[in-house]
Structure formats: structure tokens, C-alpha cells
Tab-separated table of C-alpha atoms in Angstrom:
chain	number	residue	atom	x	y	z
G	11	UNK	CA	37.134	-24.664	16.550
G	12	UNK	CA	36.387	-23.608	20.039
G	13	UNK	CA	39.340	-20.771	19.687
G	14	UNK	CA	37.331	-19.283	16.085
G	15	UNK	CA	33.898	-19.325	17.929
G	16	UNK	CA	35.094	-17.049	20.619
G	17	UNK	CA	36.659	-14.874	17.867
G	18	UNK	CA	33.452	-14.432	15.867
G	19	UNK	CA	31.313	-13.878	19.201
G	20	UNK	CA	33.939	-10.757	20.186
G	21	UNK	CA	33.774	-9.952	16.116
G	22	UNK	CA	29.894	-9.917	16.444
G	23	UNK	CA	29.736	-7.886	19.764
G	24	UNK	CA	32.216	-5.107	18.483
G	25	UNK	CA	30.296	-5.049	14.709
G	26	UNK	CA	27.321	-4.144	17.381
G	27	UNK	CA	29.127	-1.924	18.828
G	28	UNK	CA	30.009	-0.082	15.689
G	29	UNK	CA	26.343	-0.015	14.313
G	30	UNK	CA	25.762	1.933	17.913
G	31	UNK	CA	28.051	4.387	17.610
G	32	UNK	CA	26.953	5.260	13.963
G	33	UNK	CA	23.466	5.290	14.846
G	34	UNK	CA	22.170	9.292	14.708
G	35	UNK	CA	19.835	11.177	16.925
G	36	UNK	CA	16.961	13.026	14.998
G	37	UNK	CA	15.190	16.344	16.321
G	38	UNK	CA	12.014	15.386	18.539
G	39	UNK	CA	8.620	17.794	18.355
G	40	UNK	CA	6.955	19.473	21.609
G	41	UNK	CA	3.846	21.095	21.784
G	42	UNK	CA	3.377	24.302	23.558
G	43	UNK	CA	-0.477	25.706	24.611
G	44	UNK	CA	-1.317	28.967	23.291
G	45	UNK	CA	-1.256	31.838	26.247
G	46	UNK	CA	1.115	28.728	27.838
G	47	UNK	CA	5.023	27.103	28.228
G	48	UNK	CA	6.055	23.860	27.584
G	49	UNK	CA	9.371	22.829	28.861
G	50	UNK	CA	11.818	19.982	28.905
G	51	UNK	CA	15.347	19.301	30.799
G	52	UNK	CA	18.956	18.779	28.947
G	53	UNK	CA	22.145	18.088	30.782
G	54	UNK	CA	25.615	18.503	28.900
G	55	UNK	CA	28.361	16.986	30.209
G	56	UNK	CA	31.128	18.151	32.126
G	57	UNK	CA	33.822	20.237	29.615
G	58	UNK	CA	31.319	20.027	27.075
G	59	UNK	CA	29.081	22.523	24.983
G	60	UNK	CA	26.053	22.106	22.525
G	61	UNK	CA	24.554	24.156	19.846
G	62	UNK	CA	20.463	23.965	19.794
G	63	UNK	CA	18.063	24.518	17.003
G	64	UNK	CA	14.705	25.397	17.575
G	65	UNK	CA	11.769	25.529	14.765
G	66	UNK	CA	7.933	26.342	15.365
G	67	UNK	CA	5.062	25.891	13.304
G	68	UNK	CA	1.089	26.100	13.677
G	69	UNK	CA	-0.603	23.036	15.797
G	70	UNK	CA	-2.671	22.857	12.638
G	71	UNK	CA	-0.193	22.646	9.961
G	72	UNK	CA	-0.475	19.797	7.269
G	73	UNK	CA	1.659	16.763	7.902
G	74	UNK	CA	3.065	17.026	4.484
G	75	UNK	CA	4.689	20.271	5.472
G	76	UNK	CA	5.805	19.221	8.821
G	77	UNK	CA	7.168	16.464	7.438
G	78	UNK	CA	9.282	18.722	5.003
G	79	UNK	CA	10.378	20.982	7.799
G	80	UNK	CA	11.458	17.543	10.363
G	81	UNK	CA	13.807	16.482	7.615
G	82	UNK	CA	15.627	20.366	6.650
G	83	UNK	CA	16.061	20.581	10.188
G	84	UNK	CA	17.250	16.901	10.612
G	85	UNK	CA	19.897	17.984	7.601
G	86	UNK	CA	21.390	21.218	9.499
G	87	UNK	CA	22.245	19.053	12.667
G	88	UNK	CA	23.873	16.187	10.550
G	89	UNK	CA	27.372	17.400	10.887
G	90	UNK	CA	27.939	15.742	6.893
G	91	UNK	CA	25.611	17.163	5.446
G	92	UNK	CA	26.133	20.499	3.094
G	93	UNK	CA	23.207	22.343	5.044
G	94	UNK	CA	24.701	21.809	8.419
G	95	UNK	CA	24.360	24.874	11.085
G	96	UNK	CA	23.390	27.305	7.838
G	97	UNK	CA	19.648	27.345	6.563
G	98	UNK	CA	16.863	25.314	5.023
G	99	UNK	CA	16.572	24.226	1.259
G	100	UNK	CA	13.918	25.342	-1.145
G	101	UNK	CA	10.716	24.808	-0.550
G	102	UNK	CA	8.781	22.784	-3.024
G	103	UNK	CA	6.172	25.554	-4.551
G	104	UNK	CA	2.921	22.901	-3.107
G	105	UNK	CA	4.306	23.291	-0.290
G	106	UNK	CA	4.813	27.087	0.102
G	107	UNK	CA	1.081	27.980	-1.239
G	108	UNK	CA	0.057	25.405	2.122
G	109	UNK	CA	2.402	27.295	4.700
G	110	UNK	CA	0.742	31.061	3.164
G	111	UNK	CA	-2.413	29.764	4.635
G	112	UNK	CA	-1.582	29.646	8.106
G	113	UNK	CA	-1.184	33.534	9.620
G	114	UNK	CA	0.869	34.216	12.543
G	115	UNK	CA	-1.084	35.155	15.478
G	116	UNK	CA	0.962	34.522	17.894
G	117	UNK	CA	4.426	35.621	19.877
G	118	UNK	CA	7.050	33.059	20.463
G	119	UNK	CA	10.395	32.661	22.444
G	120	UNK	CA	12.591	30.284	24.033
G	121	UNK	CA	13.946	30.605	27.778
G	122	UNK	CA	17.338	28.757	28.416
G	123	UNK	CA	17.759	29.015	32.475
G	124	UNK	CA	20.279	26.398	34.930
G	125	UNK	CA	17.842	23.886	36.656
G	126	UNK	CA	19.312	24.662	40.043
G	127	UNK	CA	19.951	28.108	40.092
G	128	UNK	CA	17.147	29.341	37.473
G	129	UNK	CA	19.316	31.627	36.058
G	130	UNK	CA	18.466	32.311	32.539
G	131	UNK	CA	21.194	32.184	30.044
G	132	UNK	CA	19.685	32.479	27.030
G	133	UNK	CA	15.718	34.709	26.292
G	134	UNK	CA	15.815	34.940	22.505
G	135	UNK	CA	12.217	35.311	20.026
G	136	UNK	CA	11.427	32.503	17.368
G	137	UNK	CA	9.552	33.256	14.189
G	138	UNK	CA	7.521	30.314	12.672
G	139	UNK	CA	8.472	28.763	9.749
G	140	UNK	CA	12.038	29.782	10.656
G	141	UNK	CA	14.865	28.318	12.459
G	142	UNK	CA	16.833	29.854	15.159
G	143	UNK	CA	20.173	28.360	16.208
G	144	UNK	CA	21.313	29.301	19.957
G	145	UNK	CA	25.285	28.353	19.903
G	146	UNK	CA	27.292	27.626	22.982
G	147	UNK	CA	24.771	27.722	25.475
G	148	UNK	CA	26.989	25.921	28.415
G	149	UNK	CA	30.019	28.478	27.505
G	150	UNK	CA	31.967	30.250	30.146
G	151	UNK	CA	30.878	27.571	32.735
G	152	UNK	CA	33.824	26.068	34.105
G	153	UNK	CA	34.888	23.505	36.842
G	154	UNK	CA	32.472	20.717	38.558
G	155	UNK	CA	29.539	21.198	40.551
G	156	UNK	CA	26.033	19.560	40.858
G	157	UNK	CA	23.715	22.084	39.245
G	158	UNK	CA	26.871	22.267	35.910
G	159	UNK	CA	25.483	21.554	33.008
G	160	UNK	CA	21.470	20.874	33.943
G	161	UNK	CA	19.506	23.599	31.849
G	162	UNK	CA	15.659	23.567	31.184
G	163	UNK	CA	14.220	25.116	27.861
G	164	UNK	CA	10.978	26.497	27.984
G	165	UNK	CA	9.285	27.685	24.942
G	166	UNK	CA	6.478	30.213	25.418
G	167	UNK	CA	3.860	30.692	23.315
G	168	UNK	CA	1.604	34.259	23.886
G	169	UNK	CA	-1.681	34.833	21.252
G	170	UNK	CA	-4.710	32.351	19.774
G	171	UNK	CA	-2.081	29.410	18.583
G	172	UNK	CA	-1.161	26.515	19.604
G	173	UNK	CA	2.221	25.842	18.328
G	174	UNK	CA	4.266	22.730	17.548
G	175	UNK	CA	8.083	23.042	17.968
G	176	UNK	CA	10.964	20.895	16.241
G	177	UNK	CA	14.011	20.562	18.594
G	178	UNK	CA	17.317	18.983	18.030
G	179	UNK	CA	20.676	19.458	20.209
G	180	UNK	CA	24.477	19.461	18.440
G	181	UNK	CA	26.916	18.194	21.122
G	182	UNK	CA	30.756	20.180	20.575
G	183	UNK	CA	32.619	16.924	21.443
G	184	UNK	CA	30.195	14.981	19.369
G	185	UNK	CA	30.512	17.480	16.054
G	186	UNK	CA	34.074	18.116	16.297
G	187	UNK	CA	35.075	14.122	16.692
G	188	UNK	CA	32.822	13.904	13.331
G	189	UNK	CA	34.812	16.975	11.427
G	190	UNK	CA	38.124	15.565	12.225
G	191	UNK	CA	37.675	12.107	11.132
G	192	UNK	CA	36.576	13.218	8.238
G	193	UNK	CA	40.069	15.053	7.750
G	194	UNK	CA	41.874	12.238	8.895
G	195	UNK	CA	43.808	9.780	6.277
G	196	UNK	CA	42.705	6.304	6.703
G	197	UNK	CA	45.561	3.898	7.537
G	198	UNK	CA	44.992	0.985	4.982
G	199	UNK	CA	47.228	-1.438	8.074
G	200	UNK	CA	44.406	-1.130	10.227
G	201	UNK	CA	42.318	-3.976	10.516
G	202	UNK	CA	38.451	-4.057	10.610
G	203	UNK	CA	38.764	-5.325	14.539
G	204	UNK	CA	41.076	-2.625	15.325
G	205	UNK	CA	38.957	0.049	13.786
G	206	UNK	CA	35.652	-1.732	15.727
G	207	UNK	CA	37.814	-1.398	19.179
G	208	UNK	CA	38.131	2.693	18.356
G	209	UNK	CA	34.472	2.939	18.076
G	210	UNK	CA	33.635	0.835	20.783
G	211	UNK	CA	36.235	3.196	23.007
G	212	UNK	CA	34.137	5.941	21.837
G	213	UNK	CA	30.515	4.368	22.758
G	214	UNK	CA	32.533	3.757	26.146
G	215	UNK	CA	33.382	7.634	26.533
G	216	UNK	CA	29.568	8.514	25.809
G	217	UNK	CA	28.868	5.902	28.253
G	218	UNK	CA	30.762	7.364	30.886
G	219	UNK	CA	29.384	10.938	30.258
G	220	UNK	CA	25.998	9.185	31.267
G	221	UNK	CA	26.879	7.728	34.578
G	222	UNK	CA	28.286	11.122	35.205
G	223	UNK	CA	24.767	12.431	34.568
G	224	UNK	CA	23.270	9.710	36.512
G	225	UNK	CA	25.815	10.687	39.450
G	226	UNK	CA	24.601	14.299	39.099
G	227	UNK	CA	21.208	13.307	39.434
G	228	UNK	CA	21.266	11.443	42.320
G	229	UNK	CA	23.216	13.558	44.197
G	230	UNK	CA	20.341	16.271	43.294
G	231	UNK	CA	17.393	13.530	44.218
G	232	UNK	CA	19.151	12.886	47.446
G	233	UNK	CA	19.186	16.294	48.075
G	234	UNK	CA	14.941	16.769	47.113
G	235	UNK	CA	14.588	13.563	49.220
G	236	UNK	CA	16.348	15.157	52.808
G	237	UNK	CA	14.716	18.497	52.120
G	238	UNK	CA	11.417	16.420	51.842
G	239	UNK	CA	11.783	14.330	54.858
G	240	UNK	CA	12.737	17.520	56.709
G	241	UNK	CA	9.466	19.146	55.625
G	242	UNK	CA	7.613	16.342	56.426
G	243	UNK	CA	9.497	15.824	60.171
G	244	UNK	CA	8.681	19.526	60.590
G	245	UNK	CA	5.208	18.621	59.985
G	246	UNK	CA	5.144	15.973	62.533
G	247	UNK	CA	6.088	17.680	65.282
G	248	UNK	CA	3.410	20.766	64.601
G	249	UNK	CA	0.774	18.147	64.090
G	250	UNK	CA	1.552	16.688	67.674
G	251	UNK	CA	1.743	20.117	69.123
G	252	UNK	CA	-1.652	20.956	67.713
G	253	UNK	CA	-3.334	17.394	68.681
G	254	UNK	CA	-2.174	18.057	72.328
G	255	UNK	CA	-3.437	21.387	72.416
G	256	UNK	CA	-6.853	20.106	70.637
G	257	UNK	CA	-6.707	17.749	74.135
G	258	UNK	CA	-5.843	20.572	76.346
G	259	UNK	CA	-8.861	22.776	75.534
G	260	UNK	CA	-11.262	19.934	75.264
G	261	UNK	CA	-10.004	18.905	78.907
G	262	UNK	CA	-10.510	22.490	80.507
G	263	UNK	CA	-13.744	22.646	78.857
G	264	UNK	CA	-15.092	19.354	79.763
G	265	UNK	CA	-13.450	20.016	83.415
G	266	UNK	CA	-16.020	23.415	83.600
G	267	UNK	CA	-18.514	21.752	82.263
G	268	UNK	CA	-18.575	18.827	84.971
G	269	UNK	CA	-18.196	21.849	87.644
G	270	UNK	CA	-21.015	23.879	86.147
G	271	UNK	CA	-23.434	20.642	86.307
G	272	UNK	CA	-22.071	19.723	89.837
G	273	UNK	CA	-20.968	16.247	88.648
G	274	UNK	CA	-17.677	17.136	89.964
């Protein structure tokens, strides 16, 4: 009895497991000020590449049509599905007389630079209404260092509009794990708690490619932190130098004024 309770508690945990793995991002939404930039970091692993999409609309369109444009653009980063990486569906005709109403009155583009270095890898214009896929944005970076793989993407937005942008990232490894296991012949012999144990060795790979972020990280806050307590050492000592000679002057000037009055 004990032996079968252990069994189902590893059978539970690795079901959990498998539920994590399968679980799918979806694209998130950032606003950007007219006349403004709004940015926001990614980090891609080591080895690794990603494909971004990018799709702006009007800070005052409709919900309904937002809501239309979240899910096309949720369907061409879902690796399954028949729009993936290629364009959006129809547009329902309600829909389409809504979206004529807004005009565009303002210039967009997207700025892909390294965190570290700020060099910018990718300047490219975005059209609303439309989306723009940037592919390979990590490639021809090779080898390990602390600024590999930290970009920031800053969306600018120049005229009278506020705009509203729909973001999602494709991950290589990610996408191309997906494409061939969907090409791969199932083997009937393999039991359910073998099959849980490959997942789980993949939610332990994307695991890993997080503490290598976190490593990354810290290396670059412990870097911010020294220059900071140089700055403020630096600070210190110039503070000190001006306090003394703050003393120095009032000395000398009580000293003549003692003299002048006779008191000394």
C-alpha cells in the first residue's frame, strides 16, 4: 500500500509536470505615448535565437477589434496552427467598417539594440493594423559573454497618437522541438510515465536556461552595484575635502576678524 502511494505521488508530480510544459505563452500589449518610446528587456539564451512579432493599433480602438487582432496574432506564434509566421485571417466585415474609422496620424518603428553595448541590431517601421515579423534577431552572435543575448525593444511612436502595441516572442529551440515532434512516429511501447519523464527533462532544460539568465544578471547587478559604490566613495572623499576647506576659510576669516577687533 505504502509502495502504490509513493507511485501515484511521483505519477501526480510528473502529470504536473506535463500540464507545465504544454502550457503556451500568449502575446502581451504595451502602450507607447504619442511624440514618446516605450521599452521593455528580453534575454535569449545562450545558442539560441527568436523570431518577434510586433502589431500596433490606435490607444482608442474598440475592444472588440483588439480583441480580434490579440487572437490572429496569438495564431501566427502557435507553431500548430495553419497561420503560423504568415499573415492574419479575414476580417469579419463589422469589424473592418470599425478599424476605417481610426486614421493614421502617426509614425511608428521598433528599435532592437544589446542592453550592454546599445548597439542596435534591428531599426525597422511598423504600420498599424499590420504585423511585422523581425526573424533571427540574436543571429551571428556567437560564444558566451555577459551582455549575449540581453536586447531591449523600444517602440517609438512620432505624431498626435497614442498607440497600443501587441508583442509576442517565437523561441528557435522552442519552435523547432514543436515541428519535429510533430514528425516524429509515436512508439506505442512507451508508457505514459516514460513519456511524462521526457517532458519533465524538457521543463528541466527551460529551467536551466533561466538560472543561466539569472547568472547573467547578477553578474551585471554586481557590476551596477561596484560602479555605484565607487561613485558614491568618490563622493565621500570630495565631500570631506570641501567640508575641510568650508573650515579653513571660516578659520582665517574668523582669525582676521578677532585681529581687526583687537580681541586677539
Amino acid at each position: 500500500m505504502k509502495g502504490l502511494t509513493v507511485s501515484a505521488r511521483y505519477t501526480s508530480l510528473l502529470v504536473l509536470l506535463h500540464y507545465i510544459v504544454k502550457c503556451s505563452g500568449y502575446p502581451i500589449i504595451f502602450e507607447a505615448v504619442h511624440n514618446d518610446r516605450a521599452c521593455m528587456d528580453l534575454n535569449i539564451p545562450d545558442g539560441d535565437d527568436a523570431h518577434l512579432l510586433f502589431l500596433p493599433l490606435p490607444e482608442s480602438i474598440e475592444t472588440e477589434v483588439e480583441d480580434w487582432f490579440f487572437t490572429e496574432l496569438s495564431e501566427m506564434s502557435r507553431p500548430s496552427s495553419v497561420q503560423f509566421l504568415k499573415d492574419l485571417a479575414k476580417m469579419p466585415q463589422h469589424l473592418s467598417d470599425m478599424m476605417r474609422q481610426h486614421k493614421n496620424r502617426a509614425r511608428i518603428s521598433v528599435m532592437i539594440e544589446e542592453e550592454e553595448t546599445k548597439v542596435v541590431t534591428k531599426n525597422q517601421a511598423l504600420e498599424f493594423f499590420r504585423p511585422t515579423i523581425i526573424k533571427n534577431i540574436a543571429k551571428g552572435s556567437k560564444g558566451w559573454d555577459v551582455t549575449r543575448g540581453n536586447y531591449r525593444i523600444c517602440v517609438n511612436a512620432r505624431g498626435s497618437t497614442d498607440i497600443r502595441t501587441i508583442f509576442d516572442m517565437i523561441k528557435i529551440s522552442e519552435y523547432q522541438d514543436q515541428m519535429e515532434k510533430r514528425h516524429v512516429v509515436k512508439k506505442d511501447h512507451l508508457t505514459p510515465l516514460e513519456r511524462a519523464f521526457d517532458e519533465s527533462a524538457a521543463l528541466a532544460k527551460s529551467i536551466m536556461d533561466e538560472m543561466h539568465y539569472m547568472e547573467k544578471r547578477e553578474i551585471r547587478m554586481k557590476r551596477t552595484a561596484d560602479g555605484t559604490n565607487a561613485r558614491i566613495r568618490w563622493f565621500s572623499y570630495l565631500s570631506i575635502l570641501i567640508l575641510l576647506g568650508v573650515t579653513w576659510v571660516q578659520m582665517k576669516y574668523l582669525k582676521g576678524y578677532f585681529r581687526k577687533k583687537k580681541i586677539l
